[in-house]
Amino acid sequence: MAGGTRELTVDLGERSYPIYIGTGLISRTGQYFTEHGFPVKSPILLVTDNSVVDLYAEKVEESLARAGYKVTTAVVPSGETSKSLEMLDELVGAALEAGLDRKSTVIALGGGVVGDLAGFVAASYMRGVRFVQIPTTILAHDSSVGGKVAVNHRLAKNIIGAFHQPDFVLYDIDTLASLSMREVRAGLSEVIKHGLIWNKEFVAWCDTNSEKLLALDPEALGYALYEGCKVKSIVVSRDERENDLRAILNLGHTIGHALEAVAGYGELVHGEAIAIGMVGSARLAAKFGYSGDIAVETERLFRKFGLPVRIPASCPTDEIMNAMLHDKKFAEGNMVFIVPTAIGSVEIRNDVPTEWVTDIVDGLREGNEHP
Amino acid sequence: MAGGTRELTVDLGERSYPIYIGTGLISRTGQYFTEHGFPVKSPILLVTDNSVVDLYAEKVEESLARAGYKVTTAVVPSGETSKSLEMLDELVGAALEAGLDRKSTVIALGGGVVGDLAGFVAASYMRGVRFVQIPTTILAHDSSVGGKVAVNHRLAKNIIGAFHQPDFVLYDIDTLASLSMREVRAGLSEVIKHGLIWNKEFVAWCDTNSEKLLALDPEALGYALYEGCKVKSIVVSRDERENDLRAILNLGHTIGHALEAVAGYGELVHGEAIAIGMVGSARLAAKFGYSGDIAVETERLFRKFGLPVRIPASCPTDEIMNAMLHDKKFAEGNMVFIVPTAIGSVEIRNDVPTEWVTDIVDGLREGNEHP
């Protein structure tokens, strides 16, 4: 399409789909719909949140209208609480009132919350309609690949959901300009994660280009999102339903999720929590006999990107351990960790002694700079 | 397994599954779980309703316990109102509290409502866990094949759902003894439907064996359920996602659904409404130039089974027509009818003039016995 637009295919057989990464893309949303053969007769539901709607919804709506599509916009409150069955109910009501049929499309315009919620609407409305993602955060480069969509339950996050692949993803780098610096850093944490699990050259490239990335240089950012999506796409295409390999994407997430659960609201965002978790996993590698350099390098890299690498003093070790032992990912009661074996490769371990984990959590505590 | 147990495979590639039809099956539920390799470590959620729980739940629970499985039973109120997001929320809570993990199973013990609801729990809990159906109605022979699961929205039935195939179906004919005669007749209406769309020999067999079927003779009933499931299974395996062929299963449903929507609660049950609808479709066949004998035969057969073949006086034609025009199945605004071309075969028509339909609805009205 436009000069400089990168295209990546997520290879999932008949559910394969392209990700377009570039600038100025949302103003061409309608063209993409036309090129993908979406019928103009079937109405579209555009789902977005109240922090994004004023910035980008009009451009998307106008572009779709120019191409002949009828679009209805539904705005949900920003934040995790919108990932609820109540909101699903409301959006299905909006879809019905807008006349969406089985050939219709649900668009997610926003970050991970909007993607997860609108994705589950698309997965379940009439047992599944078309889905298009227009991510507006760096972090969403992760959630836009792989088709995992869900809402939360009072007792657990992401527990009600589906695997529902989008028809395509429109990644407009221009939309990232409205992110706060903290969101940029946290988003890059997931980008770097993809390097750490699969591609050491890309890790080295991120290291060299940290300044450009933090300054949102479009060319550097486009390349980094492309490479990040590519790693995730390779992993997902080999294990769509998360039976085995896909678990490696959880590098840093065992400790990270526990930190998110224990830390007070706003103290740690997802990308920050997993940065600390990745340092923890790298230290675990040393316990398994892999090089101690992995932890040193990992920590240096995250520091360079301005990301936290220590557990806040407000999170007690016993609460963190408790949260980990209740993580739903532990089928049949084993603690599972993704452990780096070198920069750019990992292995899945379910033989991690609890004492090692306690030890590492203690060592990562703020104030324990020299454990 | 037991002597006289019939087994049928629904052929859906890697999602293929068997249906076991016979007597005394629920007391062997645990053996079936073991033979299918379900892990004993992963807890089971048994979903049933308050009209079924006292009759059969204990047998299922005991059999599972004997085989080493841990099972928690959740009881929902009988009836369509249980197919709601609120009930999904409750059942997911029950699943979490019972400790269900990704290798766990949700069992539906009951009729179509329980199957649809528990099936959607299984489809969405942790993005999909195992699902086993133990139908206790004749009508459920239809819903237990094909994987269509859903809950209702205030504005539309079955609008929030998924395609989620069971791992196996345990059809215990003994459980049908608790059905009312009205439920038996209405269930047989769907069985006969499967003959009418695909298998004229089976229609003739039903005609000959009507007395045995209405008397719930186990051998006759087992055979009829097997043949009914087989037709549905052939159709579903050729079109799992309801893109084209699967529409033929809706014979009688265009008028039938409209009648259900317009008739007061309890006046017509599903099987009765589609019996009237099938007579309507057969009369439509004559308008397209097919033999008038189709309608005569169809009507005679349903009368023999004690099913209604006329629209109740309480349902005005204009309301029925209005309900049909708002049916969600009409993608892009065309009225779609399944029209018999002979007994045992049908075609999909989307070129039915509205006037023809009005004419047929008028002609099917009670009191219009000689149109």
XYZ file of C-alpha atoms in Angstrom:
742
model
C 0.000 0.000 0.000
C 1.508 3.360 0.993
C 5.271 3.751 0.730
C 6.860 2.535 3.915
C 3.906 0.381 5.013
C 5.147 -2.964 6.268
C 2.989 -6.063 5.895
C 3.295 -9.219 7.935
C 1.180 -12.363 7.608
C 0.187 -14.303 10.700
C 0.197 -17.825 9.306
C -2.746 -19.803 10.696
C -3.960 -21.795 7.704
C -7.432 -20.671 6.685
C -7.426 -18.205 9.593
C -4.263 -16.430 8.376
C -4.378 -12.647 8.359
C -2.171 -9.654 7.552
C -0.883 -6.933 9.870
C -0.254 -3.580 8.179
C 2.212 -1.325 9.970
C 2.808 2.243 8.843
C 1.791 5.883 9.022
C -1.478 7.463 7.924
C -3.248 4.111 7.796
C -6.445 4.908 9.687
C -7.435 7.496 7.101
C -7.432 4.623 4.601
C -9.497 2.200 6.719
C -12.269 2.151 4.114
C -9.852 1.160 1.349
C -8.589 -1.750 3.418
C -12.174 -2.888 3.970
C -12.861 -2.712 0.265
C -9.663 -4.545 -0.641
C -10.527 -7.307 1.816
C -13.903 -7.697 0.131
C -16.046 -6.799 3.126
C -19.660 -6.295 1.941
C -20.912 -2.678 2.130
C -24.447 -3.912 2.859
C -23.434 -5.284 6.275
C -23.190 -2.601 8.996
C -20.013 -2.154 11.069
C -19.693 -1.648 14.826
C -16.698 0.479 15.839
C -15.785 -0.071 19.497
C -13.479 2.418 21.177
C -12.983 3.997 24.593
C -13.488 7.511 25.899
C -9.776 8.357 25.861
C -9.385 7.387 22.190
C -12.712 8.338 20.634
C -12.008 12.076 20.242
C -8.553 11.464 18.836
C -9.128 8.920 16.069
C -12.730 7.684 15.737
C -13.783 10.372 13.285
C -10.961 9.563 10.861
C -11.941 5.899 10.852
C -15.657 6.678 10.485
C -15.074 9.136 7.629
C -12.830 6.775 5.745
C -15.368 3.943 6.045
C -18.213 6.244 5.007
C -16.278 7.393 1.915
C -15.928 3.730 0.924
C -19.687 3.242 1.304
C -19.834 1.504 4.683
C -22.376 2.192 7.399
C -20.650 2.417 10.766
C -21.993 2.845 14.305
C -19.571 3.837 17.074
C -19.871 2.489 20.624
C -17.746 4.124 23.321
C -16.815 2.274 26.506
C -15.085 3.737 29.589
C -11.265 3.435 29.486
C -9.715 0.844 31.725
C -9.835 -2.772 32.725
C -13.310 -2.594 34.310
C -14.829 -2.368 30.829
C -13.775 -5.970 30.200
C -17.015 -7.279 31.712
C -20.046 -9.343 30.748
C -22.179 -6.240 31.386
C -20.241 -4.397 28.684
C -20.535 -7.416 26.354
C -24.290 -7.249 26.895
C -24.341 -3.530 26.053
C -22.231 -3.915 22.929
C -24.318 -6.836 21.656
C -27.346 -4.589 22.170
C -25.607 -1.860 20.156
C -24.752 -4.370 17.430
C -28.361 -5.547 17.219
C -29.701 -1.998 17.116
C -27.203 -1.125 14.388
C -28.454 -4.147 12.427
C -25.193 -6.093 12.315
C -25.608 -9.380 10.435
C -23.444 -12.461 10.004
C -21.279 -10.755 7.402
C -20.717 -7.663 9.553
C -17.490 -6.533 11.209
C -16.610 -5.409 14.711
C -13.642 -3.002 14.833
C -11.524 -2.499 17.957
C -10.002 1.002 17.975
C -7.814 1.360 21.058
C -5.467 -0.525 23.322
C -5.551 -3.999 24.813
C -8.758 -3.533 26.816
C -10.771 -2.447 23.783
C -9.156 -5.210 21.706
C -10.009 -7.929 24.217
C -13.564 -6.699 24.735
C -14.478 -5.932 21.121
C -12.751 -9.165 20.094
C -14.994 -11.164 22.387
C -18.035 -9.340 21.000
C -16.881 -10.329 17.497
C -16.219 -13.914 18.632
C -19.633 -14.413 20.223
C -22.075 -12.157 18.327
C -24.070 -14.553 16.122
C -21.397 -17.121 17.087
C -18.682 -15.128 15.380
C -18.404 -12.257 12.914
C -15.481 -10.486 11.274
C -13.018 -8.639 13.491
C -10.556 -5.863 12.649
C -8.064 -4.413 15.085
C -6.770 -0.855 14.954
C -4.365 -0.724 17.923
C -3.456 2.675 19.331
C -0.822 1.553 21.841
C 2.568 -0.155 21.567
C 1.459 -2.782 24.063
C -1.371 -3.779 21.711
C 1.205 -5.089 19.216
C 1.182 -8.071 21.529
C -2.565 -8.549 21.944
C -3.259 -7.933 18.253
C -1.447 -11.124 17.278
C -2.838 -14.469 18.294
C -6.564 -14.011 18.640
C -6.823 -14.247 22.411
C -9.886 -12.229 23.414
C -11.678 -12.178 26.766
C -13.536 -10.363 29.508
C -12.970 -10.607 33.253
C -14.977 -12.269 35.998
C -15.232 -10.939 39.545
C -12.971 -13.815 40.610
C -10.447 -13.907 37.755
C -9.067 -11.890 34.849
C -9.513 -12.971 31.215
C -11.402 -16.073 32.300
C -14.314 -15.762 29.840
C -13.124 -15.589 26.269
C -12.265 -17.199 22.969
C -9.610 -17.632 20.325
C -10.913 -15.405 17.543
C -8.480 -14.235 14.897
C -8.896 -10.803 13.309
C -9.355 -10.488 9.554
C -6.612 -7.892 9.520
C -4.775 -5.499 11.812
C -4.202 -1.860 10.913
C -1.284 -0.563 12.944
C -1.049 3.181 12.440
C 2.130 4.463 14.063
C 0.778 8.028 14.054
C -1.692 7.044 16.785
C 1.188 6.250 19.150
C 2.088 9.955 19.414
C -0.688 10.424 21.969
C 0.831 7.903 24.393
C 2.459 9.066 27.602
C 6.172 8.381 28.038
C 5.308 5.792 30.648
C 3.032 3.961 28.197
C 5.762 4.091 25.560
C 8.343 2.523 27.887
C 5.888 -0.102 29.123
C 4.909 -0.978 25.566
C 8.535 -1.352 24.525
C 8.967 -3.791 27.397
C 6.752 -6.302 25.534
C 8.554 -5.573 22.265
C 11.881 -6.384 23.901
C 10.336 -9.498 25.447
C 9.720 -10.851 21.950
C 13.403 -10.359 21.187
C 14.485 -12.033 24.421
C 12.531 -15.216 23.727
C 13.392 -15.674 20.061
C 15.780 -13.255 18.350
C 19.064 -12.048 19.840
C 19.871 -9.860 16.800
C 16.653 -7.955 17.408
C 17.588 -7.499 21.088
C 20.930 -6.025 19.984
C 19.098 -3.769 17.529
C 16.759 -2.514 20.310
C 19.824 -1.858 22.484
C 21.454 0.232 19.728
C 18.240 2.062 18.819
C 16.816 2.758 22.270
C 16.889 6.526 21.838
C 15.054 6.452 18.517
C 12.449 4.092 19.933
C 11.835 6.215 23.013
C 11.533 9.275 20.745
C 8.895 7.414 18.667
C 10.923 7.685 15.468
C 8.429 6.270 12.917
C 10.944 4.210 10.958
C 12.506 2.652 14.074
C 9.131 2.077 15.688
C 7.712 0.530 12.525
C 10.639 -1.860 12.351
C 10.416 -2.768 16.059
C 6.660 -3.419 15.900
C 7.176 -5.500 12.777
C 9.866 -7.630 14.433
C 7.906 -7.930 17.682
C 4.749 -8.996 15.851
C 6.813 -11.398 13.761
C 8.130 -13.309 16.763
C 4.702 -13.542 18.285
C 3.245 -14.583 14.943
C 5.785 -17.408 14.500
C 5.054 -18.750 17.964
C 1.282 -18.447 17.619
C 1.212 -20.093 14.207
C 2.975 -23.132 15.663
C 0.608 -23.343 18.643
C -2.638 -21.446 18.079
C -4.542 -22.923 21.047
C -1.782 -22.492 23.629
C -1.069 -26.179 24.128
C 2.681 -25.923 24.611
C 5.067 -23.603 22.722
C 2.863 -20.535 23.118
C 3.699 -20.571 26.826
C 7.116 -19.062 26.036
C 5.331 -15.769 25.344
C 4.775 -15.629 29.096
C 8.427 -14.803 29.793
C 8.392 -12.579 32.855
C 4.659 -13.040 33.336
C 4.686 -15.474 36.261
C 6.260 -12.930 38.572
C 4.812 -10.042 36.550
C 1.164 -11.062 36.984
C 1.711 -11.633 40.694
C 3.189 -8.141 41.003
C 0.233 -6.629 39.171
C -2.144 -8.469 41.512
C -0.331 -7.386 44.663
C 0.724 -3.826 43.782
C -1.844 -1.112 44.328
C -3.711 0.295 41.317
C -1.452 2.412 39.158
C 1.746 1.508 40.956
C 2.876 -0.867 38.214
C 1.494 -1.132 34.687
C 1.710 -4.439 32.814
C 4.857 -3.694 30.842
C 6.663 -2.554 33.976
C 5.615 -5.593 35.985
C 6.858 -7.996 33.326
C 10.163 -6.098 32.989
C 10.798 -6.892 36.658
C 9.541 -10.435 36.019
C 11.960 -10.889 33.117
C 14.874 -9.864 35.326
C 13.615 -12.466 37.817
C 13.462 -15.164 35.130
C 16.957 -14.272 33.999
C 18.214 -14.735 37.574
C 16.423 -18.086 37.657
C 18.459 -19.071 34.596
C 21.631 -18.789 36.675
C 20.156 -21.174 39.258
C 19.678 -23.702 36.460
C 23.331 -23.300 35.518
C 22.995 -20.903 32.583
C 25.264 -17.868 32.321
C 24.901 -15.154 34.933
C 25.448 -12.648 32.096
C 21.857 -13.145 30.953
C 20.527 -11.448 34.089
C 23.128 -8.677 33.942
C 22.349 -7.934 30.283
C 18.572 -8.109 30.772
C 18.704 -5.709 33.681
C 21.001 -3.275 31.856
C 18.709 -3.232 28.819
C 15.542 -2.515 30.792
C 17.305 0.200 32.779
C 18.351 1.767 29.481
C 14.684 1.930 28.487
C 13.779 3.538 31.813
C 11.856 0.498 33.008
C 11.759 -0.695 36.643
C 13.880 -3.724 37.493
C 13.117 -3.994 41.215
C 9.992 -5.015 43.144
C 8.367 -2.042 44.914
C 8.761 -2.037 48.703
C 4.959 -2.068 48.987
C 4.728 -5.673 47.711
C 5.518 -8.254 50.428
C 7.206 -11.461 49.293
C 4.589 -13.745 50.868
C 1.748 -11.992 49.031
C 3.627 -12.266 45.752
C 4.288 -15.966 46.320
C 0.659 -16.515 47.222
C -0.554 -14.755 44.077
C 1.790 -16.914 41.955
C 0.534 -20.158 43.452
C -3.036 -19.170 42.536
C -2.269 -18.232 38.921
C -4.739 -19.949 36.613
C -1.961 -20.810 34.163
C -0.701 -23.547 36.465
C -2.592 -26.550 35.129
C -2.611 -29.348 37.660
C -0.800 -27.370 40.314
C 2.760 -27.064 38.947
C 4.535 -23.722 38.931
C 5.609 -22.965 35.373
C 8.419 -20.562 34.499
C 9.846 -19.477 31.176
C 13.588 -19.425 31.703
C 16.130 -17.855 29.330
C 18.976 -20.134 28.270
C 20.740 -17.220 26.519
C 19.695 -13.800 25.222
C 17.186 -14.665 22.462
C 16.142 -18.147 23.575
C 14.142 -19.668 26.403
C 12.866 -22.966 27.751
C 9.709 -23.941 29.644
C 10.430 -25.261 33.154
C 7.862 -26.803 35.451
C 10.485 -28.082 37.885
C 11.249 -24.795 39.621
C 11.592 -25.233 43.405
C 9.403 -22.753 45.286
C 12.403 -21.792 47.462
C 14.329 -20.594 44.417
C 11.428 -18.334 43.491
C 11.158 -16.957 47.047
C 14.870 -16.327 46.995
C 14.707 -14.441 43.705
C 11.689 -12.366 44.746
C 13.527 -11.396 47.939
C 16.651 -10.507 45.978
C 14.687 -8.299 43.568
C 13.262 -6.176 46.337
C 14.027 -2.437 46.305
C 16.833 -1.712 48.685
C 18.399 -5.109 47.947
C 20.547 -3.614 45.219
C 23.474 -5.756 46.328
C 21.934 -9.034 47.421
C -19.917 -50.835 25.084
C -23.167 -52.309 26.454
C -25.139 -54.631 24.211
C -27.495 -52.577 22.107
C -25.567 -49.314 22.459
C -25.329 -47.580 19.108
C -22.338 -45.381 18.302
C -22.231 -42.658 15.696
C -19.274 -40.452 14.810
C -19.807 -36.809 13.944
C -17.068 -36.319 11.404
C -15.418 -32.903 11.888
C -11.723 -33.637 11.338
C -9.790 -33.087 14.542
C -13.023 -32.016 16.255
C -14.805 -35.332 15.470
C -16.693 -36.921 18.331
C -18.873 -39.959 19.082
C -22.509 -40.070 20.134
C -23.436 -43.109 22.230
C -27.125 -44.037 22.169
C -28.531 -46.756 24.433
C -29.982 -47.646 27.804
C -28.325 -47.496 31.221
C -25.580 -45.203 29.925
C -25.557 -42.506 32.613
C -24.616 -45.039 35.280
C -21.468 -45.652 33.250
C -20.539 -41.961 32.777
C -17.286 -42.453 34.701
C -16.191 -45.314 32.430
C -16.755 -43.159 29.359
C -14.637 -40.395 30.919
C -11.864 -42.877 31.635
C -12.000 -44.394 28.153
C -11.781 -40.927 26.622
C -8.667 -40.249 28.675
C -9.996 -37.318 30.687
C -7.541 -36.568 33.536
C -8.873 -37.363 37.038
C -6.857 -34.467 38.480
C -8.977 -31.879 36.685
C -12.333 -31.153 38.391
C -15.630 -31.444 36.502
C -18.603 -29.053 36.529
C -21.964 -30.772 36.042
C -24.621 -28.293 34.902
C -28.262 -29.313 35.136
C -31.650 -27.729 35.854
C -34.063 -28.042 38.732
C -36.438 -30.337 36.845
C -33.679 -32.840 35.996
C -31.359 -32.692 39.002
C -33.378 -34.977 41.290
C -33.964 -37.521 38.570
C -30.485 -38.151 37.174
C -27.725 -36.026 38.700
C -26.897 -38.471 41.469
C -26.338 -41.355 39.046
C -23.930 -39.260 37.013
C -22.109 -37.975 40.098
C -21.760 -41.444 41.618
C -20.464 -42.968 38.429
C -17.867 -40.207 38.048
C -16.839 -40.504 41.694
C -16.362 -44.272 41.340
C -14.009 -43.603 38.421
C -12.008 -41.185 40.578
C -13.310 -37.855 39.292
C -14.142 -34.835 41.417
C -17.448 -33.325 40.309
C -19.335 -30.206 41.403
C -22.995 -29.846 40.421
C -24.534 -26.480 39.520
C -28.317 -26.285 39.185
C -30.016 -23.594 37.102
C -33.744 -22.847 36.889
C -35.537 -24.753 34.109
C -36.542 -22.773 31.073
C -35.290 -20.387 28.450
C -34.612 -17.507 30.877
C -31.579 -19.405 32.178
C -29.852 -18.847 28.844
C -28.478 -15.489 30.004
C -25.154 -13.749 30.558
C -26.046 -13.539 34.262
C -26.215 -17.323 34.420
C -22.940 -17.584 32.470
C -21.400 -15.329 35.093
C -22.714 -17.545 37.906
C -21.537 -20.762 36.298
C -18.067 -19.369 35.599
C -17.955 -18.414 39.280
C -18.941 -21.986 40.190
C -16.263 -23.353 37.846
C -13.600 -21.126 39.424
C -14.651 -22.064 42.934
C -14.592 -25.743 42.006
C -11.049 -25.243 40.683
C -11.706 -26.132 37.041
C -8.519 -25.891 34.970
C -7.795 -25.967 31.266
C -8.070 -29.754 31.140
C -11.411 -29.796 32.977
C -14.809 -30.730 31.570
C -18.221 -29.081 31.690
C -21.117 -31.565 31.455
C -24.603 -30.569 30.296
C -27.219 -32.858 31.841
C -30.647 -31.860 30.541
C -32.440 -30.555 27.492
C -31.611 -27.913 24.927
C -31.494 -24.995 27.364
C -28.943 -26.665 29.620
C -26.975 -27.840 26.575
C -26.831 -24.351 25.060
C -25.918 -22.675 28.341
C -23.395 -25.212 29.642
C -21.948 -25.453 26.142
C -21.265 -21.717 26.091
C -19.670 -21.987 29.529
C -17.419 -24.743 28.136
C -16.691 -22.685 25.010
C -15.681 -19.539 26.889
C -14.271 -20.663 30.264
C -10.499 -20.213 29.943
C -11.229 -19.755 26.193
C -12.562 -23.291 25.891
C -12.519 -26.508 27.913
C -13.890 -30.000 27.291
C -17.632 -30.424 26.918
C -19.812 -33.521 27.340
C -23.516 -33.631 26.642
C -25.957 -35.939 28.398
C -29.283 -35.046 26.776
C -32.487 -35.937 28.613
C -34.975 -34.932 25.905
C -35.698 -36.133 22.371
C -35.424 -32.576 21.106
C -31.837 -32.431 22.373
C -30.835 -35.030 19.736
C -30.834 -32.016 17.481
C -28.890 -29.579 19.643
C -26.355 -32.233 20.705
C -25.028 -32.488 17.150
C -23.235 -29.559 15.606
C -21.740 -27.597 18.435
C -24.032 -24.566 18.308
C -24.121 -23.139 21.825
C -25.459 -19.768 22.971
C -27.248 -17.588 25.461
C -29.942 -14.993 24.785
C -29.877 -11.207 24.805
C -32.808 -9.050 25.843
C -33.243 -8.172 22.163
C -32.624 -11.542 20.489
C -32.419 -15.268 21.137
C -29.187 -17.263 20.755
C -27.329 -14.120 19.700
C -24.276 -14.583 21.980
C -22.602 -17.908 21.437
C -20.014 -20.089 19.783
C -19.401 -23.212 17.759
C -17.991 -25.558 20.375
C -18.112 -29.286 19.696
C -18.591 -31.739 22.572
C -15.969 -34.413 23.237
C -18.742 -36.978 23.297
C -22.497 -37.262 23.746
C -24.074 -39.821 26.062
C -27.660 -40.372 24.985
C -29.380 -42.494 27.606
C -32.832 -43.479 26.358
C -33.944 -44.336 29.893
C -33.961 -40.638 30.747
C -36.663 -40.006 28.134
C -39.234 -41.876 30.234
C -39.710 -38.765 32.364
C -40.846 -36.652 29.399
C -44.452 -35.593 29.030
C -46.338 -36.879 26.006
C -46.321 -33.363 24.584
C -42.513 -33.224 24.861
C -42.256 -36.645 23.201
C -44.377 -35.563 20.222
C -42.532 -32.234 19.906
C -39.169 -34.019 20.053
C -40.206 -36.478 17.357
C -41.107 -33.499 15.166
C -37.370 -32.656 14.882
C -36.514 -36.327 14.311
C -38.965 -36.486 11.412
C -37.565 -33.194 10.104
C -34.195 -34.876 9.651
C -35.879 -37.556 7.567
C -37.760 -34.984 5.481
C -34.617 -33.108 4.471
C -32.368 -36.074 3.692
C -33.752 -39.629 3.931
C -37.109 -40.747 2.539
C -36.628 -44.359 3.733
C -36.319 -43.071 7.281
C -39.523 -41.014 6.847
C -41.324 -44.191 5.719
C -39.868 -46.053 8.725
C -41.153 -43.340 11.103
C -44.568 -43.564 9.459
C -44.661 -47.358 9.992
C -43.294 -47.182 13.546
C -45.223 -44.188 14.874
C -46.924 -46.181 17.633
C -43.682 -47.671 18.945
C -42.020 -44.252 18.908
C -44.869 -42.576 20.760
C -44.774 -45.429 23.307
C -41.026 -44.809 23.797
C -40.079 -48.337 22.751
C -36.313 -48.338 23.484
C -35.256 -50.179 20.337
C -37.362 -48.014 18.025
C -36.370 -44.831 19.817
C -32.696 -45.763 19.743
C -32.893 -46.350 16.012
C -34.793 -43.108 15.359
C -32.370 -41.013 17.411
C -29.454 -42.691 15.634
C -30.884 -41.920 12.197
C -31.894 -38.382 13.187
C -28.437 -37.650 14.589
C -26.864 -39.217 11.505
C -28.605 -36.846 9.102
C -27.680 -33.844 11.193
C -24.138 -35.116 11.532
C -23.702 -35.536 7.754
C -24.949 -32.010 7.132
C -22.882 -30.451 9.918
C -19.712 -32.237 8.881
C -20.031 -30.737 5.411
C -20.670 -27.220 6.733
C -19.558 -26.801 10.339
C -19.776 -22.991 10.436
C -23.187 -22.672 8.783
C -21.999 -21.081 5.582
C -24.435 -22.746 3.208
C -25.630 -26.372 3.380
C -26.327 -26.293 7.098
C -29.232 -23.956 6.385
C -31.294 -26.953 5.211
C -31.598 -27.974 8.864
C -33.880 -24.961 9.209
C -36.711 -26.672 7.314
C -39.910 -25.364 8.886
C -38.001 -22.890 11.047
C -38.712 -19.687 9.119
C -42.428 -19.866 9.847
C -41.788 -21.865 13.040
C -39.610 -19.252 14.714
C -42.094 -16.540 13.796
C -44.910 -18.566 15.372
C -42.879 -19.051 18.531
C -42.235 -15.321 18.695
C -45.877 -14.364 18.161
C -47.667 -17.118 20.114
C -48.095 -16.552 23.840
C -45.792 -18.416 26.219
C -46.675 -22.124 26.342
C -49.100 -22.041 23.439
C -46.619 -23.625 21.035
C -43.396 -25.416 21.903
C -40.548 -25.479 19.385
C -41.294 -28.903 17.902
C -44.933 -27.974 17.390
C -44.149 -24.630 15.793
C -41.782 -26.209 13.258
C -44.280 -28.972 12.450
C -46.663 -26.227 11.317
C -43.719 -24.529 9.574
C -42.836 -27.730 7.702
C -46.382 -28.029 6.407
C -46.052 -24.414 5.249
C -42.760 -25.150 3.470
C -44.330 -28.172 1.798
C -47.141 -25.978 0.483
C -44.508 -23.533 -0.788
C -43.033 -26.440 -2.762
C -46.242 -26.650 -4.782
C -45.963 -22.930 -5.643
C -42.506 -23.656 -7.069
C -44.016 -26.417 -9.202
C -43.129 -29.450 -7.102
C -45.717 -32.131 -6.382
C -48.693 -31.201 -4.218
C -48.387 -34.680 -2.664
C -45.454 -33.447 -0.552
C -47.740 -31.183 1.480
C -50.455 -33.831 1.757
C -47.965 -36.459 2.982
C -46.206 -34.072 5.385
C -49.484 -33.024 6.951
C -50.731 -36.609 7.258
C -47.499 -37.699 8.955
C -47.527 -34.918 11.541
C -51.226 -35.531 12.290
C -50.356 -39.194 12.864
C -47.815 -38.103 15.482
C -50.414 -35.890 17.146
C -48.611 -32.674 16.156
C -50.387 -29.430 15.221
C -50.496 -28.577 11.516
C -52.442 -25.295 11.708
C -51.548 -21.811 12.991
C -53.414 -20.945 16.216
C -56.166 -18.352 15.800
C -54.325 -16.177 18.330
C -51.472 -15.441 15.879
C -52.364 -12.699 13.360
C -50.826 -13.037 9.894
C -49.321 -9.526 9.922
C -47.502 -10.197 13.200
C -46.131 -13.493 11.852
C -44.952 -11.793 8.657
C -43.348 -9.017 10.663
C -41.520 -11.505 12.889
C -40.209 -13.337 9.820
C -38.874 -10.174 8.221
C -36.887 -9.447 11.400
C -35.381 -12.925 11.702
C -31.621 -12.634 12.201
C -31.014 -15.504 9.765
C -31.794 -13.255 6.818
C -28.349 -11.966 5.937
C -28.606 -8.897 3.768
C -32.350 -8.720 3.913
C -33.473 -11.689 1.786
C -36.143 -14.074 3.039
C -34.714 -17.569 3.006
C -36.866 -20.701 2.905
C -35.963 -24.362 2.872
C -38.321 -25.919 0.356
C -38.897 -29.674 -0.110
C -38.522 -30.938 -3.680
C -39.792 -34.404 -2.640
C -40.141 -36.309 0.627
C -36.512 -36.680 1.784
C -34.903 -33.819 -0.113
C -34.928 -30.029 0.016
C -33.445 -26.943 -1.598
C -32.512 -23.504 -0.265
C -34.567 -20.695 -1.860
C -33.945 -17.005 -1.348
C -36.308 -15.979 -4.155
C -39.581 -16.496 -2.307
C -42.058 -13.686 -2.988
C -43.453 -12.232 0.246
C -46.989 -12.571 -1.168
C -46.588 -16.348 -1.472
C -45.635 -16.523 2.180
C -48.571 -14.351 3.257
C -50.859 -16.556 1.202
C -49.542 -19.732 2.832
C -49.709 -18.314 6.352
C -53.340 -17.307 5.711
C -54.141 -20.748 4.327
C -52.623 -22.472 7.378
C -54.835 -20.620 9.785
C -57.156 -22.646 12.044
C -60.624 -22.633 10.594
C -59.188 -22.519 7.068
C -59.255 -26.300 6.833
C -60.399 -26.080 3.185
C -58.514 -23.138 1.733
